[in-house]
Short mmCIF file of C-alpha atoms and ligand atoms in Angstrom, two decimals:
data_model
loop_
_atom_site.label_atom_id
_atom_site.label_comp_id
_atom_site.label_asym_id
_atom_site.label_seq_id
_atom_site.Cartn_x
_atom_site.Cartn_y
_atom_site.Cartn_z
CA UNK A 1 16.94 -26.89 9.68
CA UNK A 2 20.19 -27.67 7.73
CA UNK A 3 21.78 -24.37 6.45
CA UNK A 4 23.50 -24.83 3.05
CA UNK A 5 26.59 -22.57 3.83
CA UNK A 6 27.72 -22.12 -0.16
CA UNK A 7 25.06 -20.11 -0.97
CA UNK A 8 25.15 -17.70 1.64
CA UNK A 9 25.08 -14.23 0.61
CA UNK A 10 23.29 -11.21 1.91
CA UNK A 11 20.35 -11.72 -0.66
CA UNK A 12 20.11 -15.46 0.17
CA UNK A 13 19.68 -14.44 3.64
CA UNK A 14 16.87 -12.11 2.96
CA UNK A 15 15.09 -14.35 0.60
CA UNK A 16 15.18 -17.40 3.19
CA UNK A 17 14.11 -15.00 6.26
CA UNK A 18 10.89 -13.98 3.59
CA UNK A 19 10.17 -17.33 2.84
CA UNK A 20 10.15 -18.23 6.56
CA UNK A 21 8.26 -15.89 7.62
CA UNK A 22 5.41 -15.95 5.03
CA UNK A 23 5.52 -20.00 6.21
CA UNK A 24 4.74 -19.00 9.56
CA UNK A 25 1.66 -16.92 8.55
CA UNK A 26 0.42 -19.66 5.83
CA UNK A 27 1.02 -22.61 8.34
CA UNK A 28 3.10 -24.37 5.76
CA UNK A 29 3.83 -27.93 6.57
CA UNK A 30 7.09 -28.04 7.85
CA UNK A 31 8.33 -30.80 5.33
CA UNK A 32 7.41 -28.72 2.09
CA UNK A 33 8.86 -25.60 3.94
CA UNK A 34 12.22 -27.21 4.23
CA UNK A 35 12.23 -28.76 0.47
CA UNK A 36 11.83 -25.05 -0.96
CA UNK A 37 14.67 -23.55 1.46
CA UNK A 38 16.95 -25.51 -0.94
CA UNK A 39 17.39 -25.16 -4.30
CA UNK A 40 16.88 -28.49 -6.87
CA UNK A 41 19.96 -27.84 -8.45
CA UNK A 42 23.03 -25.53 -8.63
CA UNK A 43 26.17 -25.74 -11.47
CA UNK A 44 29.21 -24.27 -11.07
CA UNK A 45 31.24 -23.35 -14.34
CA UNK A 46 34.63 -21.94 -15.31
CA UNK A 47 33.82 -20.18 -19.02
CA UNK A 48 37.44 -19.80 -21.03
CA UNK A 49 37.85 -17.15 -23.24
CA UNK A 50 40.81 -16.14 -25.90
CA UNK A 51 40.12 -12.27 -25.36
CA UNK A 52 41.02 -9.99 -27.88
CA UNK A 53 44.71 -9.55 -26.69
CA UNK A 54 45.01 -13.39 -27.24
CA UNK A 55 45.29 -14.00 -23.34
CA UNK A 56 42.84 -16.42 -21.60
CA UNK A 57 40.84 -15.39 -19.23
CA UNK A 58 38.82 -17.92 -16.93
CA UNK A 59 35.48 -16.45 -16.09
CA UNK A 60 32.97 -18.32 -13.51
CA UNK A 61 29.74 -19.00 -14.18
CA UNK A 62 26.57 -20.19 -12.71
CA UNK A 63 23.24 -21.74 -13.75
CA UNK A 64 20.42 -22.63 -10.30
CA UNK A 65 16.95 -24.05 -10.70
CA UNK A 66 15.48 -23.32 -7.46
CA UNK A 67 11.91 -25.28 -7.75
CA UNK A 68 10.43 -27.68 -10.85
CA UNK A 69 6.82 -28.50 -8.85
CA UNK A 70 4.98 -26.04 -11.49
CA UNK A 71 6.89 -27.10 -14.61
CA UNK A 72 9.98 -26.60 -16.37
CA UNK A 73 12.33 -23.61 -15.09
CA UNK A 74 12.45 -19.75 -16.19
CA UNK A 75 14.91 -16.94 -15.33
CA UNK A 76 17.05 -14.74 -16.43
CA UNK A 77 20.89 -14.53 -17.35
CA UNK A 78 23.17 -11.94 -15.77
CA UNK A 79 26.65 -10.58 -16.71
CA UNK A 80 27.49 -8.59 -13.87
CA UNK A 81 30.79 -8.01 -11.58
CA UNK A 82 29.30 -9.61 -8.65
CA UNK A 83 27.03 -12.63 -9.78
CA UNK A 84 28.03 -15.53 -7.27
CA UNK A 85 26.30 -18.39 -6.42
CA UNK A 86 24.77 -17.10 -3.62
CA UNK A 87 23.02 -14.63 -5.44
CA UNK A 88 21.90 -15.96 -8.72
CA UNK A 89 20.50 -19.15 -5.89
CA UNK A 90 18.40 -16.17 -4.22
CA UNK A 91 17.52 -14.66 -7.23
CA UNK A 92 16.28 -18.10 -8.65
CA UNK A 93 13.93 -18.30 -5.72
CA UNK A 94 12.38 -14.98 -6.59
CA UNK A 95 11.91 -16.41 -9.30
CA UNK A 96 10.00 -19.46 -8.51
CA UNK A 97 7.43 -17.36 -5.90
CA UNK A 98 7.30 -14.64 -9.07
CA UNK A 99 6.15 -17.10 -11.65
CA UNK A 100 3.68 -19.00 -8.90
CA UNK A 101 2.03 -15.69 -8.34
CA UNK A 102 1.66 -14.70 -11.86
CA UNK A 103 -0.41 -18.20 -12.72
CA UNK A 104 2.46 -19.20 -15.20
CA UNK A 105 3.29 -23.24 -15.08
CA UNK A 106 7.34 -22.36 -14.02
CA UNK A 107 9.39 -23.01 -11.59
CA UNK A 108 12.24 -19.56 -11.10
CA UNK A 109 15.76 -20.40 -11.98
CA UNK A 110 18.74 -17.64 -12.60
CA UNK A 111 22.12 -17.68 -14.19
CA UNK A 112 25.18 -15.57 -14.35
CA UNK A 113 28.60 -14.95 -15.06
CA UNK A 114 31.10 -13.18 -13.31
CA UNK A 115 32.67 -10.07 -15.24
CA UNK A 116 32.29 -7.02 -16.55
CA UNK A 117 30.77 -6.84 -20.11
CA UNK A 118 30.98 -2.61 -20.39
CA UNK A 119 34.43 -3.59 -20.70
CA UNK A 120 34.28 -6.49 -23.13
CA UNK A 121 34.58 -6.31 -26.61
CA UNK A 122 31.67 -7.94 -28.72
CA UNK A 123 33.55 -10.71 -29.86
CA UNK A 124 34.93 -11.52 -26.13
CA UNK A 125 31.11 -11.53 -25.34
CA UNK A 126 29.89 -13.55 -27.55
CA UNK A 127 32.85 -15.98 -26.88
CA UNK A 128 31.90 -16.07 -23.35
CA UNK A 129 28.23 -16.46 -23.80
CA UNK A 130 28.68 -19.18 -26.25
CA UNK A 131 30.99 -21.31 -24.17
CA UNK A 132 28.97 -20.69 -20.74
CA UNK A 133 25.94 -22.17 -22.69
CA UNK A 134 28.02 -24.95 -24.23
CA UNK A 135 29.24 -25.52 -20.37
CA UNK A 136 25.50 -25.76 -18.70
CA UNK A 137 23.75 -27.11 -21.98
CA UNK A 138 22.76 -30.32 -19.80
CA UNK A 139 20.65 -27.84 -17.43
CA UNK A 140 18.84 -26.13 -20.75
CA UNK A 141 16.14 -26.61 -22.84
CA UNK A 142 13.00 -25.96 -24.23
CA UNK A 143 10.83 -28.41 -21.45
CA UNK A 144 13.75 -27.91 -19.11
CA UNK A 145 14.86 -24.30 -18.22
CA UNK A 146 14.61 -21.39 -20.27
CA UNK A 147 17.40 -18.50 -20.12
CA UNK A 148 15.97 -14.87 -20.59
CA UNK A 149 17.69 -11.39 -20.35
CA UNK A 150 18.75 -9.57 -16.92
CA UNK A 151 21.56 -7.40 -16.42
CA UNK A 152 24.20 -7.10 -18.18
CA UNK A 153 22.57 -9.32 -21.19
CA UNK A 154 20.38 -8.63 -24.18
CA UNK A 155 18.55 -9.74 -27.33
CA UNK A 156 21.56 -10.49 -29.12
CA UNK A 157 22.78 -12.72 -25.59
CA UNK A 158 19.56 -14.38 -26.19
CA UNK A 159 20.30 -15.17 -29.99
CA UNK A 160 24.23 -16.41 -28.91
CA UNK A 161 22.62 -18.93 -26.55
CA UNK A 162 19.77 -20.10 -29.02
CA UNK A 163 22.38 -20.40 -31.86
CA UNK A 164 24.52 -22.23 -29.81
CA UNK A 165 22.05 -24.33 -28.10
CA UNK A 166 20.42 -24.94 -31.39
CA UNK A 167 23.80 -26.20 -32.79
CA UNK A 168 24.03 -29.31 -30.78
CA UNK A 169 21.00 -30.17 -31.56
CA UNK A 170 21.46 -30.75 -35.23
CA UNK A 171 17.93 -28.04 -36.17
CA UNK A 172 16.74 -24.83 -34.73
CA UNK A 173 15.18 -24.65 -31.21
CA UNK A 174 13.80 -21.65 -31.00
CA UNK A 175 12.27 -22.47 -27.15
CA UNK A 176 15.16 -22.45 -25.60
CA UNK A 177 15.24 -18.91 -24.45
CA UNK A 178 13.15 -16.17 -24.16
CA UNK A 179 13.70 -12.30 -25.08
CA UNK A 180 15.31 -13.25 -28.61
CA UNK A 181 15.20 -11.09 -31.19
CA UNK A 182 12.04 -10.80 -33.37
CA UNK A 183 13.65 -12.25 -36.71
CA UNK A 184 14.49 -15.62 -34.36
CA UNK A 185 10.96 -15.99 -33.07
CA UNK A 186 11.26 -13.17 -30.39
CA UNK A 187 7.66 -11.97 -29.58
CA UNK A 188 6.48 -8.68 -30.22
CA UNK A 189 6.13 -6.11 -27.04
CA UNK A 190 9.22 -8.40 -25.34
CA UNK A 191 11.99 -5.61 -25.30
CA UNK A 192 9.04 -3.72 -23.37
CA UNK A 193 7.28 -5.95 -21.23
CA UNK A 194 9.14 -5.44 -17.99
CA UNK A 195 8.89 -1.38 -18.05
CA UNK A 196 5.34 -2.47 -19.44
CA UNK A 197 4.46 -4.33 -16.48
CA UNK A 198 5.60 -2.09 -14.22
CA UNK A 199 3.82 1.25 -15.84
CA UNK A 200 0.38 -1.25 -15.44
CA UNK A 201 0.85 -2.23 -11.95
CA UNK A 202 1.25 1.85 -11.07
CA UNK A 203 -1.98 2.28 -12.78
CA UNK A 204 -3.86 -0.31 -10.26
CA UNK A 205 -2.22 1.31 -7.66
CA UNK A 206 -3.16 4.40 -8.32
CA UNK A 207 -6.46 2.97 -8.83
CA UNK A 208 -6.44 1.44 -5.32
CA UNK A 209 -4.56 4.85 -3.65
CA UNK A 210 -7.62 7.35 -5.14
CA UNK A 211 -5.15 9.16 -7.21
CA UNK A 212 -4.00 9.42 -10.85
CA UNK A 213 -0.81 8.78 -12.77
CA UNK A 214 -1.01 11.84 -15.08
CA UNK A 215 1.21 14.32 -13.27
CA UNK A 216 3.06 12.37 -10.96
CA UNK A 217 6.85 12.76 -10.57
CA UNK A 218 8.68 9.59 -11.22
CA UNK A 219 12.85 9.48 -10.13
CA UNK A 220 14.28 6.15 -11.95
CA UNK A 221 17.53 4.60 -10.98
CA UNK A 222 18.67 2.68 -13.86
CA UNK A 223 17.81 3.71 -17.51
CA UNK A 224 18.63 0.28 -19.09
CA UNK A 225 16.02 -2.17 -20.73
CA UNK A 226 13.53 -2.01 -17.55
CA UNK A 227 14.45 1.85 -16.68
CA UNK A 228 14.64 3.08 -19.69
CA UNK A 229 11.23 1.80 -21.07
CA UNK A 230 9.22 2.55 -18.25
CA UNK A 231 10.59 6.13 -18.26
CA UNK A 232 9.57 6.49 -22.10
CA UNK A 233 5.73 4.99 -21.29
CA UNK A 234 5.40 7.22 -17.97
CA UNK A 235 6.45 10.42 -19.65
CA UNK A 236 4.15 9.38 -22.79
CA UNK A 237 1.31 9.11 -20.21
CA UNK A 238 1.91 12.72 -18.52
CA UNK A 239 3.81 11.44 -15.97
CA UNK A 240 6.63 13.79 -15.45
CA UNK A 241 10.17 12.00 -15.17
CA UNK A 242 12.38 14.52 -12.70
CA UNK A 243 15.57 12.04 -12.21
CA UNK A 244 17.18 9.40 -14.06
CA UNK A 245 20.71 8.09 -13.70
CA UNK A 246 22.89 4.80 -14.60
CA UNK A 247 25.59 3.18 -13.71
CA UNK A 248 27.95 6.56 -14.68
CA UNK A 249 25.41 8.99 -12.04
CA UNK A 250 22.64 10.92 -13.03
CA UNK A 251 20.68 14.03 -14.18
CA UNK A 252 17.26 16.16 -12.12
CA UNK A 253 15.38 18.54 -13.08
CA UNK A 254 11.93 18.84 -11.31
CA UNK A 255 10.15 20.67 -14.09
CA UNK A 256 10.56 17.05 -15.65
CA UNK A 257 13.19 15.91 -18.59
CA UNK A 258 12.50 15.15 -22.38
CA UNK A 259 13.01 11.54 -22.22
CA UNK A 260 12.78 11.28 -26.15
CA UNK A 261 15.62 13.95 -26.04
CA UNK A 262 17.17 11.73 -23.16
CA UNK A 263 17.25 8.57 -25.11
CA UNK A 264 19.33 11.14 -28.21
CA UNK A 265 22.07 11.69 -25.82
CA UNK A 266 22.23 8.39 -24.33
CA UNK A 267 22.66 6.87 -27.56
CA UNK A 268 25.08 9.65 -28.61
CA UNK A 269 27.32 9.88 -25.52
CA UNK A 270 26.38 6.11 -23.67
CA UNK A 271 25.13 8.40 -20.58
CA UNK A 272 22.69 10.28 -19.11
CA UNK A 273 25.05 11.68 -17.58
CA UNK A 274 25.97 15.24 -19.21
CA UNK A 275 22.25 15.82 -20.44
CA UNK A 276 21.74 19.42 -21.09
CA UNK A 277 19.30 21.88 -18.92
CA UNK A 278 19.62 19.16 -15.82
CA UNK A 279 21.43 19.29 -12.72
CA UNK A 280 24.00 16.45 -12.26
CA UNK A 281 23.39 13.81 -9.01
CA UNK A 282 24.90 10.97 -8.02
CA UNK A 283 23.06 7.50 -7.83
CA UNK A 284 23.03 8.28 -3.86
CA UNK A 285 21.39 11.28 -4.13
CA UNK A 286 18.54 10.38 -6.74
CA UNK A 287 16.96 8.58 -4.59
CA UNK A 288 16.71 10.83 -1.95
CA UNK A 289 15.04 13.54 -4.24
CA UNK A 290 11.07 14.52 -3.89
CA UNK A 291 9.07 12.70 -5.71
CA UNK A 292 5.55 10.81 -5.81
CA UNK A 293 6.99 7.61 -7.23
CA UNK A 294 10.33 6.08 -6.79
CA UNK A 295 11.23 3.23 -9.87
CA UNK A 296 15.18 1.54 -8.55
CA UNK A 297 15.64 -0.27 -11.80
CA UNK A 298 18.98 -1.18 -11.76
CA UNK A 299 21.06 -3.14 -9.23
CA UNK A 300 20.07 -4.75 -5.84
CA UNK A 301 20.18 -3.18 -2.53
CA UNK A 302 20.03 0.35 -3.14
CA UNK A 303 17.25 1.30 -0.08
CA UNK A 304 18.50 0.36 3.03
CA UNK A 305 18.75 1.01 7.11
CA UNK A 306 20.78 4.04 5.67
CA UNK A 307 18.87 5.94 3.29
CA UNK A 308 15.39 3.72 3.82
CA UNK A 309 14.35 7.38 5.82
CA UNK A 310 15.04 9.97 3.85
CA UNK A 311 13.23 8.39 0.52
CA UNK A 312 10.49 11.03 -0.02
CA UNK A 313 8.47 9.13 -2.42
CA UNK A 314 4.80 8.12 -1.46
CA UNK A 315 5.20 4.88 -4.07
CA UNK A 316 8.19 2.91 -4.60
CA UNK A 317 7.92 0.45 -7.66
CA UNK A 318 10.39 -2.32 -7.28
CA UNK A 319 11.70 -2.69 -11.02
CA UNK A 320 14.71 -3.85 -10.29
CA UNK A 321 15.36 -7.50 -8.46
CA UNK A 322 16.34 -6.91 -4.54
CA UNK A 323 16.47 -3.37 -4.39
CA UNK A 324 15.41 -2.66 -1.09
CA UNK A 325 17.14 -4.52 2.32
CA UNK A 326 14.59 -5.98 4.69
CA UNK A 327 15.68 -3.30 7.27
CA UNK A 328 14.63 -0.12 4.94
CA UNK A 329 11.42 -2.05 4.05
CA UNK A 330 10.35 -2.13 7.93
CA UNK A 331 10.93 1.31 7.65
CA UNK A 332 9.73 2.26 4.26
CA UNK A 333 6.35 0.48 5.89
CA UNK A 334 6.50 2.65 9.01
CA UNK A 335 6.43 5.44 7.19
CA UNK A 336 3.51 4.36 5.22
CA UNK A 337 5.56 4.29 2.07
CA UNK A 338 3.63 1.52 -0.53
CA UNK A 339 5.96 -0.87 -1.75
CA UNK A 340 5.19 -2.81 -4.62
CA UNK A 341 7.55 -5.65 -4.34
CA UNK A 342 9.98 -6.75 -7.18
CA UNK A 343 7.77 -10.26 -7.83
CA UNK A 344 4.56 -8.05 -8.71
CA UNK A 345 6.02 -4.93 -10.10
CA UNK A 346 8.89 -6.23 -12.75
CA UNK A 347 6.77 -9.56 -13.31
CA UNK A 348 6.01 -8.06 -16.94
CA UNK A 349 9.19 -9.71 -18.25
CA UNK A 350 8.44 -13.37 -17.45
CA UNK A 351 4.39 -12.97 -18.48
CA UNK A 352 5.83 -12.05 -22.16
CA UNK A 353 8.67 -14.53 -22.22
CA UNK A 354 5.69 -16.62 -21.37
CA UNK A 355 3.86 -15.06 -24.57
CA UNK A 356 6.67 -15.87 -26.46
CA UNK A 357 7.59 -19.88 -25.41
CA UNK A 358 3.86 -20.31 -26.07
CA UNK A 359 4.24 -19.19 -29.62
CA UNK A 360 7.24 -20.38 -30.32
CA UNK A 361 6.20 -24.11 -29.24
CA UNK A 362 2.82 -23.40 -31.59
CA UNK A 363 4.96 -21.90 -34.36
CA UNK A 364 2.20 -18.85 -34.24
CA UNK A 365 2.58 -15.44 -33.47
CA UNK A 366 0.38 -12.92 -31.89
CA UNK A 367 0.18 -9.28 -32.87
CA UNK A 368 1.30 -6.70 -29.96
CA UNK A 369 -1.89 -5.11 -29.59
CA UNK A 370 -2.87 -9.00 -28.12
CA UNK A 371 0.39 -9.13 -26.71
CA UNK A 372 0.06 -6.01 -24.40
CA UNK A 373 -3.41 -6.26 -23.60
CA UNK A 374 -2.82 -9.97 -22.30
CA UNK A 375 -0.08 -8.51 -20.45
CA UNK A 376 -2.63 -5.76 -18.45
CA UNK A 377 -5.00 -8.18 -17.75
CA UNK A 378 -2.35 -10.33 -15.84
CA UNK A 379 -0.77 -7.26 -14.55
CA UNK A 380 -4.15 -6.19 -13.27
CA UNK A 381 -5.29 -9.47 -11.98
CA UNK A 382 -2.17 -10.25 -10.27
CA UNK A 383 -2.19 -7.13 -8.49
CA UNK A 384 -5.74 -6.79 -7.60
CA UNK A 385 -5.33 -10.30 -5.54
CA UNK A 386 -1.88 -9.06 -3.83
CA UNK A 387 -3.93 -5.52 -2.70
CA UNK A 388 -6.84 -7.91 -1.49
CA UNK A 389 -4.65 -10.90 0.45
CA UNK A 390 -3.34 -7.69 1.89
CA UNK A 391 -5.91 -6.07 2.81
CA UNK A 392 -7.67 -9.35 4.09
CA UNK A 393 -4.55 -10.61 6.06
CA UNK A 394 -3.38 -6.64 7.20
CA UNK A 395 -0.11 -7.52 5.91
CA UNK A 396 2.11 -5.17 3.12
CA UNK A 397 2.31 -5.91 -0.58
CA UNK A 398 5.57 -8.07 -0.69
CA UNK A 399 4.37 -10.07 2.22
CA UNK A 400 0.48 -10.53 0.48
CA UNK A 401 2.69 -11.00 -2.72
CA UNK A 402 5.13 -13.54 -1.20
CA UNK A 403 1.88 -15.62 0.52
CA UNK A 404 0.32 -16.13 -2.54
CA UNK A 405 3.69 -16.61 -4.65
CA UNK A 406 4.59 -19.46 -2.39
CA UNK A 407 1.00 -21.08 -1.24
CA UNK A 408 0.76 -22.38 -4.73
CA UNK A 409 4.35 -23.79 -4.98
CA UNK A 410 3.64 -25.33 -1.81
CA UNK A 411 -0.09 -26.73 -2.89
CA UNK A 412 1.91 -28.19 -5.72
CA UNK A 413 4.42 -29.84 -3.81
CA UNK A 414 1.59 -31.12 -1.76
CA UNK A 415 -0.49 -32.50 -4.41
CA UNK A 416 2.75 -34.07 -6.51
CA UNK A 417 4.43 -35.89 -3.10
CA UNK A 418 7.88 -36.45 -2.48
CA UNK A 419 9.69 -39.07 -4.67
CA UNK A 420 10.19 -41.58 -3.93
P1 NAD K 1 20.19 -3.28 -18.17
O1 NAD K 1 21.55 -3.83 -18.17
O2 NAD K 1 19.45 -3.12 -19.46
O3 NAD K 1 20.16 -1.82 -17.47
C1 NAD K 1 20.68 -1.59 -16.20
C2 NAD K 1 20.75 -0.09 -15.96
O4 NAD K 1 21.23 0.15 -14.64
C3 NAD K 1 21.71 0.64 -16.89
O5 NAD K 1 21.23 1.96 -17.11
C4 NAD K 1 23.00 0.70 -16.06
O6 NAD K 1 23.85 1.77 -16.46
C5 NAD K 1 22.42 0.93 -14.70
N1 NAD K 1 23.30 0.50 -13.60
C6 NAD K 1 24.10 -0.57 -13.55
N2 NAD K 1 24.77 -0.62 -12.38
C7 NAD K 1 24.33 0.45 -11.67
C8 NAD K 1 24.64 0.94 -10.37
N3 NAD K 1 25.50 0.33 -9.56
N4 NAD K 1 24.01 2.08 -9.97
C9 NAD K 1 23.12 2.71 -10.77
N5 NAD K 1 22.81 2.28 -12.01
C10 NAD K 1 23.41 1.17 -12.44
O7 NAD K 1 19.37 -4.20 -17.16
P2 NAD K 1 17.79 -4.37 -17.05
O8 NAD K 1 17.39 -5.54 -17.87
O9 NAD K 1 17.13 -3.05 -17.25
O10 NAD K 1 17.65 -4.83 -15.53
C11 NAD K 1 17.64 -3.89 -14.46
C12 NAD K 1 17.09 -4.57 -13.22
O11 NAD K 1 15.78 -5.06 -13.49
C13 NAD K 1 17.90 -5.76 -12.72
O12 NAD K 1 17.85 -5.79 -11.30
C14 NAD K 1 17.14 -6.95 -13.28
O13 NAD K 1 17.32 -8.11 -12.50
C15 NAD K 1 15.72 -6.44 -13.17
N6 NAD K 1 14.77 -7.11 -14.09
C16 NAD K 1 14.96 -7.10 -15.43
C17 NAD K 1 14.02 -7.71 -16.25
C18 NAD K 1 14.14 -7.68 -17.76
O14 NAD K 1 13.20 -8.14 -18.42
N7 NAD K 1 15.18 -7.15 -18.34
C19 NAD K 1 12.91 -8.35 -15.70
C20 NAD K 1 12.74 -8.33 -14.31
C21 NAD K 1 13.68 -7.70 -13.52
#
């Protein structure tokens, strides 16, 4: 098979050695395995921006739809220092198996742009998001591809690329992206849904495991959007939240933290870091501490062949995208560790950006009490055919995940043909 050297990275790698293996074990005809190794289409952008000191700064930016057999494509947008094409390609194909195995009618796609927005002013960011969507505005649209928050990016990102999008088109498109603000035709629960999702797919497998959530300790690496949320609906629930960190380190202590009292210093100091009556750690560390159930919601990457044996959780929910190597998940599996992979666990986001097209295309909008108790059930469903493929097929989560995530994609490719 033809290798397609410019998007080589290490998470391209991994996601084409998943993808071949789960062919192997679906028997998946050879000619629709080789059309979903590549993505449909990849643009490259350089993004110009005056920054505040009047100096111009090129930034590169990216926008890949990995697969259109299901419909139009969905994914997020990430600002981050090391987006590259290789990546956000990867991430797009997550994207596409993550959307199949959630029932939604998307293909995955990803963007990015190279750079570090902690250190941009708002104006520079809005600048820069403006003129990357202005640059891949042919790849956009409502029945096309539809942008939604990741790292690095936001509501108000979401409302710069509507507005902007919106502008070329002479009248307001509010389908455009996902995760806007409410005011804009944002959907209720949205902000949420990710930590959401992931809080509802610990509940079925705790379900499936014989135990209970109330009085579990969580350790969370990242206490952004997905982090952050989930930490706030765990504690709420009795769980008891002994570690947090972000990017700056983090804070333990194993009688559990306030996270309401958390939140008040983040927002005070832009840290957990420095929380009072908790004992610093680094983001190494953190992970490494006891606990039942182990939530990496931040970057990619973060288990591996190094640390992948001294994790002492019994769960680890994947909330953020990537975060464990394919050598720490053979061991994470040895050691009987249950992995609930990154396409089930932080699927909560798409499912309410899904909510949220839907209503915006209808001009109707649901209350959140609908929204979050559609969410469950999809949470619950999805899951509960993952655990049985797995437990049919003696394979792990991510693999059972991965099989069904990709047998539809393929059954769709089959049905549609290849054109011409
Ligand atoms: P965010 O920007 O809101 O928060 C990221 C958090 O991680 C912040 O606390 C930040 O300080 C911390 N962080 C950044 N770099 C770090 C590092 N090197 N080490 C430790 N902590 C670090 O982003 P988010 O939306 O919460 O996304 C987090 C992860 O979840 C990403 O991998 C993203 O792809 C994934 N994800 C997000 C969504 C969503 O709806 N937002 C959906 C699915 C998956």
């Amino acid at each position: 098979m033809a290798e397609d050297h410019e998007f080589d990275s290490e998470l391209h790698r991994t996601a084409i050695a998943q993808l071949d293996r789960v062919a192997g074990r679906l028997n998946l005809d050879p000619n629709v395995h080789e059309r979903l190794r590549h993505p449909r289409r990849a643009l490259v952008v350089s993004v110009p921006v005056r920054m505040d000191s009047d100096r111009t700064e090129v930034f590169t930016g990216y926008r890949v739809h990995h697969d259109t057999a299901l419909g139009p494509t969905k994914g997020g947008l990430r600002y981050a220092e090391d987006v590259s094409l290789g990546e956000v390609t990867a991430l797009a194909m997550l994207m596409t198996w993550k959307c199949a195995l959630m029932e939604l009618p998307y293909g995955g796609a990803k963007g990015g742009v190279r750079c570090t927005p902690r250190t941009m002013s708002p104006r520079e960011l809005e600048h820069l998001t403006r003129r990357y969507t202005a640059e891949i505005i042919l790849m956009i649209g409502p029945d096309l591809d539809i942008p939604a928050p990741d790292l690095g990016t936001d509501e108000q990102t979401m409302a710069w690329v509507m507005d902007t999008y919106s502008m070329t088109q002479g009248k307001s498109v509010p389908g455009v992206v996902t995760g806007k603000p409410l005011i804009i035709g944002g959907s209720a629960g949205r902000r949420e849904a990710t930590g959401r999702g992931i809080v509802y797919a610990l509940y079925q497998a705790a379900r499936h495991l014989g135990h209970e959530l109330r009085g579990r300790t969580v350790v969370i690496q990242g206490f952004g959007n997905v982090g952050g949320v989930a930490a706030r609906l765990l504690w709420r629930d009795g769980a008891i939240v002994t570690g947090v960190s972000d990017f700056k380190g983090g804070v333990w202590n194993p009688q559990g933290l306030d996270i309401r009292q958390l939140e008040a210093h983040l927002a005070e100091s832009g840290s957990v870091v420095g929380f009072p009556g908790a004992e610093p750690v680094t983001n190494e560390e953190i992970l490494e501490r006891p606990c039942d159930i182990l939530l990496p919601a931040a970057v990619g990457s973060q288990l591996h062949a190094g640390n992948a044996d001294r994790i002492k959780a019994h769960v680890v929910a994947e909330g953020a995208n990537g975060p464990t190597t394919p050598e720490a998940d053979v061991i994470l599996r040895d050691r009987g560790i249950t992995v609930i992979p990154d396409i089930l666990a932080n699927a909560g986001g798409v499912v309410v950006s899904y909510f949220e097209w839907v209503q915006g295309l209808q001009y109707y909008f649901w209350k959140e009490s609908e929204i979050t108790s559609r969410l469950q059930e999809v949470m619950a469903r999805a899951f509960n055919r993952v655990w049985n493929v797995g437990q049919k097929e003696g394979v792990d989560l991510r693999t059972a995940a991965l099989m069904e995530g990709v047998r539809r994609v393929a059954e769709a490719h089959r049905v549609r043909g290849l054109y011409p």
